[in-house]
Coordinates of C-alpha atoms in Angstrom, one line a residue:
M20 CA 0.0 0.0 0.0
K21 CA 2.9 2.3 0.8
N22 CA 4.4 1.9 -2.6
G23 CA 1.0 2.4 -4.2
I24 CA 0.4 5.7 -2.5
L25 CA 3.9 6.8 -3.3
Y26 CA 3.5 5.9 -7.0
A27 CA 0.3 7.8 -6.9
A28 CA 2.1 10.7 -5.2
I29 CA 4.8 10.7 -7.9
A30 CA 2.1 10.5 -10.6
S31 CA 0.2 13.4 -9.1
A32 CA 3.3 15.5 -8.7
I33 CA 4.1 14.9 -12.4
A34 CA 0.4 15.7 -13.3
V35 CA 0.6 19.0 -11.4
G36 CA 4.0 19.7 -12.9
A37 CA 2.7 18.7 -16.3
Y38 CA -0.1 21.2 -15.9
Y39 CA 2.3 24.0 -15.2
A40 CA 4.4 22.7 -18.1
V41 CA 1.5 23.1 -20.4
Q42 CA -0.5 26.0 -19.1
Q43 CA 2.1 28.7 -18.6
K44 CA 2.6 32.2 -19.8
N45 CA 4.6 32.9 -22.9
D46 CA 4.9 36.7 -23.4
N47 CA 5.3 35.9 -27.1
T48 CA 8.6 34.2 -26.2
S49 CA 8.6 31.6 -23.4
A50 CA 11.8 32.2 -21.4
S51 CA 11.8 28.6 -20.2
L52 CA 12.2 27.3 -23.8
T53 CA 15.7 28.8 -23.9
Y54 CA 16.8 26.3 -21.1
V55 CA 15.4 23.3 -23.0
P56 CA 17.9 21.3 -25.2
A57 CA 16.7 20.7 -28.7
D58 CA 17.5 17.0 -28.3
T59 CA 15.2 16.5 -25.2
L60 CA 13.7 13.0 -25.0
V61 CA 10.3 14.4 -24.0
F62 CA 8.7 17.8 -23.8
M63 CA 5.5 19.2 -22.3
G64 CA 5.1 22.9 -22.5
D65 CA 3.8 25.8 -24.6
L66 CA 4.3 28.7 -26.8
E67 CA 1.4 30.9 -25.7
P68 CA -0.1 29.4 -22.6
T69 CA -3.6 30.1 -21.2
S70 CA -4.0 31.2 -17.6
W71 CA -5.2 29.0 -14.8
Q72 CA -8.1 31.4 -14.2
D73 CA -9.3 30.9 -17.8
T74 CA -9.0 27.2 -18.0
I75 CA -8.8 25.2 -14.7
S76 CA -10.8 27.5 -12.4
P77 CA -14.1 27.0 -14.4
L78 CA -13.5 23.2 -14.1
Q79 CA -13.0 23.5 -10.4
A80 CA -16.3 25.3 -10.0
R81 CA -18.0 22.7 -12.2
F82 CA -16.6 19.7 -10.4
S83 CA -16.3 21.0 -6.9
Q84 CA -17.7 17.7 -5.5
L85 CA -15.0 15.7 -7.2
F86 CA -12.3 18.0 -5.8
T87 CA -13.6 17.7 -2.3
G88 CA -15.4 14.4 -1.9
G89 CA -13.0 12.5 -4.1
T90 CA -10.1 13.1 -1.7
A91 CA -11.5 11.5 1.4
A92 CA -9.9 8.1 0.8
S93 CA -6.6 9.8 -0.1
V94 CA -6.7 11.9 3.1
Q95 CA -7.2 8.7 5.2
E96 CA -4.3 7.0 3.5
I97 CA -2.1 10.1 4.0
E98 CA -2.9 10.1 7.7
R99 CA -2.0 6.4 7.9
L100 CA 1.3 6.9 6.0
Q101 CA 2.2 9.8 8.3
Q102 CA 1.8 7.5 11.2
E103 CA 3.9 4.9 9.5
I104 CA 6.7 7.4 8.9
E105 CA 6.8 7.9 12.6
T106 CA 6.6 4.2 13.6
K107 CA 8.7 2.7 10.8
P108 CA 11.2 5.5 9.9
E109 CA 13.7 2.9 8.6
E110 CA 11.4 2.1 5.6
W111 CA 11.3 5.8 4.5
N112 CA 14.2 7.6 2.9
N113 CA 14.2 11.4 2.5
G114 CA 13.5 11.2 -1.2
L115 CA 10.3 9.3 -0.6
K116 CA 9.3 11.5 2.3
I117 CA 9.5 14.8 0.4
I118 CA 7.5 13.4 -2.6
F119 CA 4.9 12.1 -0.1
G120 CA 4.9 15.5 1.6
L121 CA 4.4 17.4 -1.6
Y122 CA 1.6 15.1 -2.6
A123 CA 0.0 15.4 0.9
E124 CA 0.0 19.2 0.6
Y125 CA -1.6 19.0 -2.8
V126 CA -4.4 16.7 -1.6
T127 CA -4.9 19.0 1.4
M128 CA -5.4 21.9 -1.0
L129 CA -7.9 19.8 -3.0
T130 CA -10.1 19.3 0.1
K131 CA -10.8 23.0 0.1
G132 CA -12.5 22.7 -3.3
T133 CA -10.1 24.8 -5.3
I134 CA -6.5 25.2 -6.0
N135 CA -5.0 28.6 -6.2
P136 CA -1.6 28.6 -8.0
Q137 CA -0.5 31.6 -6.0
S138 CA -0.6 29.5 -2.9
F139 CA 2.3 27.4 -4.3
G140 CA 4.2 30.5 -5.4
F141 CA 3.2 30.3 -9.0
A142 CA 1.6 33.0 -11.1
D143 CA -1.8 32.7 -12.8
K144 CA 0.3 32.8 -15.9
S145 CA 3.7 31.3 -15.3
D146 CA 6.5 30.2 -17.6
A147 CA 7.3 26.5 -17.3
A148 CA 8.3 23.3 -19.1
F149 CA 9.0 19.7 -18.4
Y150 CA 11.9 18.2 -20.4
T151 CA 15.1 16.2 -20.1
V152 CA 18.7 17.2 -20.2
G153 CA 20.6 14.1 -21.2
A154 CA 19.2 11.5 -18.8
L155 CA 18.0 14.1 -16.2
P156 CA 14.2 14.9 -16.0
V157 CA 13.7 18.6 -15.3
L158 CA 10.6 20.5 -14.3
R159 CA 11.2 24.3 -14.5
F160 CA 8.6 27.0 -13.7
K161 CA 8.7 30.7 -13.0
L162 CA 8.0 31.8 -9.5
E163 CA 5.8 34.8 -8.8
N164 CA 6.2 34.6 -5.0
E165 CA 9.3 32.7 -3.9
A166 CA 8.2 33.0 -0.2
N167 CA 5.1 31.0 -0.9
F168 CA 7.1 28.4 -2.7
D169 CA 9.5 28.1 0.2
K170 CA 6.4 27.7 2.5
L171 CA 5.2 24.9 0.4
I172 CA 8.5 23.0 0.6
A173 CA 8.8 23.7 4.4
A174 CA 5.2 22.4 5.0
A175 CA 6.0 19.3 3.0
E176 CA 9.2 18.7 5.0
L177 CA 7.4 19.2 8.3
R178 CA 4.5 16.9 7.4
S179 CA 6.8 14.1 6.1
K180 CA 9.8 14.7 8.4
A181 CA 12.0 14.9 5.3
K182 CA 15.5 16.1 6.1
P183 CA 17.2 18.0 3.2
E184 CA 20.8 18.4 2.7
T185 CA 22.1 21.7 1.3
A186 CA 24.3 21.1 -1.7
K187 CA 26.4 23.3 -4.0
F188 CA 27.1 22.9 -7.7
K189 CA 29.6 25.5 -8.7
E190 CA 28.0 28.6 -7.3
F191 CA 24.5 27.2 -7.3
T192 CA 23.0 26.2 -4.0
Y193 CA 20.0 23.8 -3.8
K194 CA 18.3 21.2 -1.5
R195 CA 18.5 17.5 -2.1
Y196 CA 16.7 14.6 -0.5
F197 CA 18.4 11.3 -0.8
F198 CA 16.7 8.1 -2.0
N199 CA 20.0 6.3 -1.2
Q200 CA 23.5 7.3 -0.2
G201 CA 25.5 4.3 -1.3
N202 CA 28.1 4.0 -4.0
Q203 CA 25.6 5.4 -6.5
P204 CA 23.7 8.1 -4.5
V205 CA 20.4 9.4 -6.0
A206 CA 18.5 12.4 -4.6
F207 CA 15.5 14.5 -5.4
A208 CA 16.8 18.0 -6.0
I209 CA 14.9 21.3 -5.6
G210 CA 16.5 24.7 -6.3
K211 CA 15.8 28.2 -7.4
K212 CA 17.7 30.4 -9.9
D213 CA 16.9 33.5 -11.8
G214 CA 13.3 33.5 -10.6
F215 CA 12.7 29.9 -11.7
A216 CA 12.2 26.8 -9.5
I217 CA 13.9 23.7 -10.7
L218 CA 12.9 20.2 -9.8
T219 CA 15.2 17.4 -11.0
L220 CA 17.4 14.5 -9.8
D221 CA 20.9 14.7 -8.3
L222 CA 22.7 11.7 -9.7
G223 CA 26.2 12.7 -8.6
N224 CA 28.9 11.5 -10.9
M225 CA 26.6 9.2 -12.9
V226 CA 25.8 12.1 -15.2
P227 CA 28.2 14.7 -16.8
E228 CA 28.7 18.0 -15.0
E229 CA 27.6 19.9 -18.1
D230 CA 24.2 18.2 -18.0
M231 CA 23.8 19.2 -14.3
A232 CA 24.8 22.8 -15.3
I233 CA 22.2 23.0 -18.0
A234 CA 19.5 21.4 -15.8
F235 CA 20.0 24.0 -13.1
G236 CA 20.2 26.8 -15.6
I237 CA 23.8 27.7 -14.9
T238 CA 24.6 27.4 -18.6
K239 CA 22.3 27.3 -21.7
P240 CA 22.2 24.3 -24.1
A241 CA 24.2 24.6 -27.3
Q242 CA 20.9 24.6 -29.2
S243 CA 17.6 25.2 -27.4
L244 CA 14.2 24.0 -28.4
K245 CA 13.2 27.5 -29.1
Q246 CA 16.1 27.9 -31.6
A247 CA 15.2 24.6 -33.2
G248 CA 11.6 25.8 -33.9
T249 CA 10.2 22.3 -33.1
L250 CA 7.1 23.6 -31.4
D251 CA 6.3 26.1 -34.1
K252 CA 6.4 23.2 -36.6
L253 CA 4.0 21.1 -34.5
V254 CA 1.5 24.0 -34.4
Q255 CA 1.8 24.5 -38.2
D256 CA 1.6 20.8 -39.1
Y257 CA -1.2 19.7 -36.8
G258 CA -3.2 22.8 -35.9
F259 CA -2.3 22.6 -32.2
R260 CA -3.0 25.5 -30.0
K261 CA 0.1 27.2 -28.8
N262 CA -0.4 26.0 -25.3
A263 CA -0.5 22.5 -23.9
L264 CA 1.5 20.6 -26.5
G265 CA 4.4 18.2 -26.4
F266 CA 6.2 15.2 -27.9
I267 CA 8.3 12.1 -27.3
N268 CA 11.4 11.8 -29.3
N269 CA 11.7 8.2 -30.6
E270 CA 14.9 8.8 -32.5
M271 CA 16.7 9.9 -29.4
L272 CA 15.2 7.2 -27.2
V273 CA 16.2 4.4 -29.5
K274 CA 19.8 5.5 -29.2
T275 CA 19.7 4.3 -25.6
L276 CA 19.5 0.8 -27.2
T277 CA 22.0 1.4 -30.1
R278 CA 24.6 3.8 -28.7
A279 CA 26.7 3.2 -25.7
D280 CA 27.6 6.9 -25.5
S281 CA 24.0 8.2 -25.3
S282 CA 23.1 9.9 -22.0
L283 CA 20.6 7.3 -20.9
A284 CA 22.8 4.4 -21.9
R285 CA 25.7 5.8 -19.9
L286 CA 23.4 6.2 -16.9
L287 CA 22.0 2.6 -17.2
D288 CA 25.5 1.3 -17.5
K289 CA 26.6 2.9 -14.2
L290 CA 23.3 1.9 -12.4
T291 CA 23.8 -1.7 -13.5
E292 CA 27.5 -1.7 -13.1
G293 CA 28.2 -2.5 -16.7
E294 CA 25.5 -5.2 -17.1
S295 CA 23.4 -3.1 -19.6
T296 CA 26.4 -2.7 -21.9
K297 CA 26.9 -6.5 -22.0
N298 CA 23.2 -7.2 -22.5
L299 CA 22.8 -4.6 -25.3
A300 CA 26.0 -5.3 -27.1
E301 CA 24.3 -7.2 -30.0
Y302 CA 22.2 -4.1 -30.8
R303 CA 25.2 -1.7 -30.8
T304 CA 27.0 -3.1 -33.8
P305 CA 27.4 -0.7 -36.8
E306 CA 24.9 -2.9 -38.7
C307 CA 22.2 -2.7 -35.9
Q308 CA 22.8 1.0 -35.4
K309 CA 22.1 1.6 -39.1
D310 CA 19.0 -0.6 -39.3
I311 CA 17.3 0.1 -35.9
E312 CA 17.9 3.9 -36.1
G313 CA 16.6 3.8 -39.7
I314 CA 13.4 2.3 -38.4
A315 CA 13.1 4.9 -35.7
A316 CA 13.6 7.6 -38.4
L317 CA 10.5 6.4 -40.1
W318 CA 8.5 6.7 -36.8
P319 CA 10.3 9.8 -35.3
K320 CA 7.9 11.1 -32.6
E321 CA 4.7 10.9 -30.7
V322 CA 3.1 14.3 -30.6
F323 CA 0.2 15.6 -28.7
G324 CA -1.7 18.8 -28.1
Y325 CA -5.1 20.6 -28.0
T326 CA -6.8 21.7 -31.2
N327 CA -9.6 23.4 -29.2
L328 CA -9.8 24.5 -25.6
D329 CA -13.0 26.4 -24.9
T330 CA -14.1 27.2 -21.4
K331 CA -16.3 30.2 -22.3
S332 CA -19.1 28.4 -24.1
N333 CA -21.7 26.0 -22.8
P334 CA -20.8 23.3 -23.0
N335 CA -17.1 23.7 -22.5
R336 CA -15.2 21.8 -25.2
F337 CA -11.8 20.2 -25.2
D338 CA -10.5 18.7 -28.4
S339 CA -7.1 16.9 -28.4
V340 CA -4.9 14.9 -30.7
F341 CA -2.3 12.3 -30.0
K342 CA -0.4 11.1 -33.1
I343 CA 2.3 8.5 -33.8
E344 CA 4.2 10.3 -36.6
S345 CA 5.1 8.2 -39.6
K346 CA 7.3 8.7 -42.6
D347 CA 6.8 5.1 -43.7
A348 CA 4.5 5.9 -46.7
A349 CA 4.2 2.3 -47.8
T350 CA 3.0 1.1 -44.3
M351 CA 0.5 3.9 -43.9
T352 CA -0.8 3.3 -47.4
S353 CA -1.4 -0.4 -46.5
L354 CA -3.0 0.5 -43.1
Q355 CA -5.4 3.0 -44.7
K356 CA -6.8 0.2 -46.8
L357 CA -8.2 -1.3 -43.6
R358 CA -10.5 1.7 -43.0
G359 CA -14.2 1.0 -43.4
F360 CA -17.6 2.5 -42.8
I361 CA -18.9 4.0 -39.6
P362 CA -22.4 5.6 -39.6
D363 CA -22.7 9.3 -39.2
Y364 CA -25.9 10.0 -37.3
A365 CA -25.6 13.7 -37.7
A366 CA -24.1 16.3 -35.4
D367 CA -27.2 16.6 -33.2
N368 CA -27.2 12.9 -32.3
K369 CA -27.0 12.7 -28.5
S370 CA -26.4 9.1 -28.0
L371 CA -25.6 7.7 -24.5
V372 CA -23.2 5.2 -25.8
K373 CA -21.9 4.7 -29.3
I374 CA -19.3 2.3 -30.7
G375 CA -18.2 2.1 -34.3
I376 CA -15.7 -0.2 -36.0
G377 CA -14.9 0.6 -39.6
L378 CA -13.1 -2.4 -41.1
N379 CA -12.8 -3.4 -44.7
V380 CA -12.6 -7.2 -44.2
D381 CA -11.8 -7.8 -47.8
E382 CA -8.5 -5.9 -47.3
L383 CA -7.6 -7.5 -43.9
A384 CA -5.7 -10.5 -45.2
P385 CA -4.0 -8.7 -48.1
V386 CA -2.8 -5.9 -45.8
I387 CA -1.5 -8.2 -43.1
T388 CA 0.2 -10.3 -45.8
D389 CA 1.7 -7.2 -47.3
L390 CA 3.1 -6.0 -44.0
W391 CA 4.3 -9.5 -43.2
T392 CA 6.0 -9.8 -46.6
R393 CA 7.8 -6.5 -46.3
A394 CA 8.9 -7.2 -42.8
T395 CA 10.3 -10.6 -43.6
Q396 CA 11.9 -9.5 -46.9
A397 CA 13.4 -6.2 -45.7
E398 CA 17.1 -6.0 -46.4
V399 CA 18.7 -5.8 -42.9
T400 CA 22.2 -6.6 -41.8
C401 CA 21.6 -6.5 -38.1
A402 CA 21.8 -10.0 -36.6
A403 CA 19.1 -9.3 -34.0
L404 CA 16.7 -8.1 -36.7
K405 CA 17.4 -11.2 -38.8
D406 CA 16.4 -13.3 -35.9
V407 CA 13.1 -11.4 -35.7
Q408 CA 12.6 -12.0 -39.4
S409 CA 13.2 -15.7 -38.9
S410 CA 10.6 -15.8 -36.2
L411 CA 8.0 -14.0 -38.4
K412 CA 8.5 -16.4 -41.2
M413 CA 7.3 -19.2 -38.9
S414 CA 3.8 -17.6 -38.8
N415 CA 2.5 -17.1 -42.3
P416 CA -0.7 -15.1 -42.3
S417 CA -2.1 -16.7 -45.5
M418 CA -4.6 -18.8 -43.4
L419 CA -6.3 -15.6 -42.4
A420 CA -7.9 -15.3 -45.9
M421 CA -10.0 -18.4 -45.2
G422 CA -11.5 -16.9 -42.1
T423 CA -12.3 -13.5 -43.7
A424 CA -14.0 -15.2 -46.6
L425 CA -16.9 -16.0 -44.3
V426 CA -17.7 -12.3 -43.9
Q427 CA -16.7 -11.2 -47.4
G428 CA -17.8 -7.6 -48.2
L429 CA -18.1 -6.6 -44.5
Q430 CA -17.2 -2.9 -44.1
G431 CA -18.1 -2.1 -40.5
A432 CA -20.4 -2.5 -37.5
S433 CA -21.8 -0.1 -35.0
F434 CA -24.1 0.3 -32.0
S435 CA -25.7 3.5 -30.8
L436 CA -27.9 3.8 -27.6
Q437 CA -30.1 6.9 -27.7
E438 CA -32.4 6.3 -24.7
L439 CA -32.5 4.0 -21.7
K440 CA -34.8 4.7 -18.8
L441 CA -35.3 2.2 -16.0
K442 CA -38.2 2.2 -13.6
D443 CA -36.7 3.5 -10.3
D444 CA -38.7 1.1 -8.1
T445 CA -36.7 -0.8 -5.6
A446 CA -39.5 -3.4 -5.5
D447 CA -38.5 -4.5 -8.9
M448 CA -35.3 -6.4 -9.1
P449 CA -33.9 -6.4 -11.7
A450 CA -35.2 -2.9 -12.7
T451 CA -37.9 -2.7 -15.3
I452 CA -37.1 -1.0 -18.6
E453 CA -39.5 1.9 -19.2
K454 CA -37.9 3.4 -22.4
L455 CA -35.4 2.0 -24.8
S456 CA -34.1 3.2 -28.1
F457 CA -31.0 1.9 -29.9
V458 CA -29.8 1.0 -33.4
A459 CA -27.1 -1.6 -34.3
S460 CA -25.9 -2.0 -37.8
V461 CA -23.7 -4.2 -40.0
S462 CA -22.6 -2.6 -43.3
G463 CA -21.4 -4.5 -46.3
K464 CA -21.1 -4.5 -50.1
Q465 CA -23.5 -7.4 -50.3
P466 CA -25.8 -7.3 -47.2
Q467 CA -27.9 -10.2 -48.5
Q468 CA -24.8 -12.3 -48.8
L469 CA -23.8 -11.3 -45.2
W470 CA -27.2 -12.4 -44.0
G471 CA -26.9 -15.6 -45.8
M472 CA -23.6 -16.3 -44.0
L473 CA -25.2 -15.5 -40.7
S474 CA -28.0 -17.9 -41.5
M475 CA -25.5 -20.7 -42.1
V476 CA -24.0 -20.0 -38.6
D477 CA -27.5 -19.9 -37.0
P478 CA -30.0 -21.8 -39.1
E479 CA -32.7 -21.5 -36.4
L480 CA -32.6 -17.7 -36.7
A481 CA -32.9 -17.9 -40.5
N482 CA -36.0 -20.1 -40.2
M483 CA -37.6 -17.6 -37.8
V484 CA -37.1 -14.4 -39.8
K485 CA -36.1 -13.4 -43.4
L486 CA -34.1 -10.3 -44.2
P487 CA -36.7 -7.8 -45.4
A488 CA -36.7 -5.8 -48.6
D489 CA -34.6 -2.7 -48.9
G490 CA -36.2 0.1 -46.9
Q491 CA -38.4 -2.3 -44.8
S492 CA -38.3 -3.8 -41.4
V493 CA -39.8 -6.7 -39.6
D494 CA -40.2 -7.9 -36.0
L495 CA -37.2 -9.8 -34.8
P496 CA -38.5 -12.8 -32.8
V497 CA -35.9 -13.0 -30.1
L498 CA -36.5 -13.5 -26.4
P499 CA -35.0 -10.5 -24.5
L500 CA -33.5 -11.0 -21.0
L501 CA -35.9 -8.4 -19.7
P502 CA -39.4 -7.2 -20.9
L503 CA -39.0 -4.4 -23.4
P504 CA -41.4 -1.4 -24.0
E505 CA -41.3 -2.0 -27.8
K506 CA -40.5 -4.8 -30.1
I507 CA -37.0 -5.2 -31.6
K508 CA -36.9 -4.8 -35.4
L509 CA -34.7 -6.2 -38.2
G510 CA -34.3 -3.9 -41.1
L511 CA -32.4 -3.4 -44.4
Y512 CA -31.6 0.1 -45.4
G513 CA -29.3 0.4 -48.5
Q514 CA -26.2 -1.6 -47.7
H515 CA -26.8 -1.7 -44.0
I516 CA -28.5 -4.5 -42.0
T517 CA -30.0 -3.0 -38.8
V518 CA -31.4 -4.1 -35.5
F519 CA -33.3 -1.4 -33.7
T520 CA -36.1 -0.4 -31.3
G521 CA -37.7 2.8 -30.2
E522 CA -38.6 5.9 -32.2
S523 CA -35.1 7.3 -32.3
G524 CA -33.6 4.0 -33.2
A525 CA -36.1 3.6 -36.1
K526 CA -35.2 7.1 -37.5
L527 CA -31.5 6.5 -37.3
A528 CA -31.8 3.1 -39.0
A529 CA -33.8 4.6 -41.8
S530 CA -31.2 7.4 -42.2
L531 CA -28.6 4.9 -43.3
T532 CA -30.4 4.6 -46.6
K533 CA -28.8 7.9 -47.6
Q534 CA -25.3 7.1 -46.4
P535 CA -23.0 5.7 -49.1
L536 CA -20.6 2.8 -48.1
A537 CA -17.5 5.0 -48.0
A538 CA -14.3 4.4 -46.0
N539 CA -14.5 7.1 -43.3
G540 CA -12.8 5.7 -40.2
F541 CA -11.4 2.8 -38.2
Y542 CA -12.7 3.1 -34.6
Q543 CA -14.9 5.4 -32.6
L544 CA -16.2 5.3 -29.0
G545 CA -18.5 7.8 -27.3
L546 CA -20.0 7.9 -23.8
D547 CA -22.4 10.2 -22.0
Y548 CA -21.9 10.1 -18.2
S549 CA -25.6 10.7 -17.7
L550 CA -26.1 7.0 -18.4
L551 CA -23.7 6.0 -15.7
A552 CA -25.2 8.5 -13.3
D553 CA -28.7 6.9 -13.8
M554 CA -27.3 3.4 -13.4
A555 CA -25.5 4.4 -10.2
Q556 CA -28.7 5.9 -8.7
I557 CA -30.7 2.8 -9.4
G558 CA -27.9 0.5 -8.2
R559 CA -27.7 2.6 -4.9
N560 CA -31.4 2.2 -4.3
Q561 CA -31.3 -1.5 -4.9
F562 CA -28.3 -1.9 -2.7
E563 CA -30.0 -0.1 0.1
Q564 CA -33.1 -2.3 -0.3
T565 CA -30.9 -5.3 0.0
V566 CA -29.3 -3.9 3.2
T567 CA -32.8 -3.2 4.6
E568 CA -34.0 -6.7 3.8
N569 CA -31.0 -8.3 5.3
A570 CA -31.4 -6.3 8.5
E571 CA -35.1 -7.2 8.7
Q572 CA -34.5 -10.9 8.0
P573 CA -31.5 -12.1 10.0
E574 CA -30.0 -15.5 9.2
T575 CA -31.6 -18.4 11.1
A576 CA -30.1 -18.7 14.5
T577 CA -28.8 -22.1 15.8
S578 CA -29.1 -21.3 19.4
A579 CA -31.1 -19.2 21.8
A580 CA -27.9 -17.2 22.5
E581 CA -27.5 -16.5 18.8
M582 CA -31.1 -15.4 18.5
T583 CA -30.7 -12.7 21.2
A584 CA -27.2 -11.6 20.1
E585 CA -26.9 -8.0 18.9
P586 CA -25.0 -7.2 15.6
S587 CA -21.4 -6.5 16.4
T588 CA -20.1 -2.9 16.1
A589 CA -17.6 -4.0 13.5
A590 CA -20.4 -5.6 11.3
S591 CA -22.6 -2.5 11.6
G592 CA -19.6 -0.2 10.8
S593 CA -18.7 -2.4 7.8
M594 CA -22.2 -2.0 6.4
T595 CA -22.1 1.7 7.0
D596 CA -18.7 1.9 5.2
E597 CA -20.1 0.0 2.2
Q598 CA -23.1 2.4 2.0
E599 CA -20.7 5.4 2.2
E600 CA -18.6 4.0 -0.6
V601 CA -21.6 3.4 -2.8
Q602 CA -22.8 7.0 -2.1
Q603 CA -19.4 8.4 -3.0
V604 CA -19.7 6.7 -6.4
V605 CA -23.2 8.0 -6.9
N606 CA -22.1 11.5 -6.0
M607 CA -19.1 11.4 -8.3
L608 CA -21.1 10.2 -11.3
E609 CA -23.8 12.7 -10.5
E610 CA -21.2 15.4 -10.7
M611 CA -20.2 14.1 -14.1
R612 CA -23.8 14.0 -15.4
G613 CA -23.9 15.5 -18.9
V614 CA -20.2 15.1 -19.6
R615 CA -19.7 13.6 -23.0
L616 CA -16.5 11.8 -24.1
F617 CA -15.6 10.8 -27.6
T618 CA -12.5 9.2 -28.9
S619 CA -11.4 7.8 -32.3
L620 CA -8.5 6.0 -33.9
D621 CA -7.7 6.4 -37.5
F622 CA -4.9 5.8 -40.1
E623 CA -3.8 8.9 -41.9
P624 CA -1.0 9.4 -44.5
N625 CA 1.3 11.0 -41.8
G626 CA 0.7 8.6 -39.0
I627 CA -1.7 6.9 -36.6
T628 CA -4.0 9.4 -35.0
V629 CA -6.0 9.3 -31.8
K630 CA -8.5 12.1 -31.3
G631 CA -10.3 12.9 -28.1
N632 CA -13.2 15.3 -27.5
M633 CA -14.9 16.2 -24.2
E634 CA -17.9 18.3 -23.6
L635 CA -18.6 19.7 -20.1
P636 CA -22.0 21.4 -19.6
Q637 CA -21.9 24.2 -17.1
K638 CA -24.0 23.8 -14.0
K639 CA -27.4 25.5 -14.1

């Protein structure tokens, strides 16, 4: 449990830091970018950040219950760990203590319902970035009030009993909190210079002095990220906003594997006392350096950022993109052939749940075979890659064609739930469905042929119902698990076989007649949290009914003593705890009511793209 909360603490610290690394001021030129090396392994930051007041504050007001109620369990765990620090100090080093202390201060602030950046010493618009210098992770942010930042650190030290050591690097003085002080000491370092706070690791002689100097801002990198223009290019290429963007540099990361002189490789070698060099020797031959780095050059980066960040409208809207960049035109051309059809039920469709898979099954076997052929026949000289090729040759995908022949012509499948209302009556278990509307579809070049294949799989279904004529629907004679308000229908609309019920389901099914069978996507998923909130309310009511019934009907006693015994305090408390946990879930989902999430994955000429959209209605 201790490790779990500490990992959570580290994750939360990174999350808070990441926010400051992506939401900070850039008075047309972000000063922090001049400290970031152009060859950083990872970056999260901005060009023109948006203020906390404009972005996060509206969300805090909207989700106040989540900020306050959701921290109860964390507060209890923090109290337990504080006690453990006192009773088992030998299990806690100073590095873990300060991270725990910072996390605890953060959670304490959350319990107040809002977080004010000025309380931590930051400005509403601050200049910050998260990046690496060689193997060193660095979080740098501008301080508006250094005294408040010092108070934050002091409070974290006091709470966790962390003991810092004052250290000097050249003329720079900073605090460090050791994780260990053996032959290879590692410490968490916190310092201030030129109005910036710097959080990094002190790895002693395991990293070059010049990297430490750049991390602390004593010297500037030979070429900065600002000078390289990398972020400007991301904005231009992908339409990212100039705040909240970043990347992961695959070309630099892969050199950890192929180059013994890379920063991360040197660090790993010292940490493992030379074992990593021995284990990775086969990948560091000139042949493997050429081949593996060549592959990385075809997939150079993962990039991410917001394309829309609107907290002024109702609903608030956040649109983001994560892309695996690719310069491998042949591979992307093949993958794009897999794209199939996903229904478009118009922009005003407010489905509770929707899932769409666009897959051109006719191309599945050819594409996989093409990728397999190119992988196994690629000209490589690296022995390790030749071994991979030999393994791939043992699994020829040609048999896949036989399986896909059963669903020849299939272009996609989808499901959309428009309405689901359950009777909120605890006397009915399971709950009765009052209203239901959905449409499911299977799209193909030859829908009659698809139905024929399905009939072969389930002859009984084929005997019960025939696929209707185009534009028509018939009752589908299936026995539902629960009584339904309306019958389920089977319809054929253009090239789409549909199963639907309800007024909205019927309209959406009929609308497919006008939708051509075009390749328009690969995968989509949408969710309205109102559905989960409704389910949680009913689940809570039925849970409470069960609790009441159990209390009114105790188990049969086997003795007179048992018949007169009172429930134990522990048992009563346990039941109360369960009810509180259920209520917390209900409150959390009720706070999320109306929030709509949508995500999609698609193959584009320049890479694999994941898009995310979130709508947050303002409270009435």
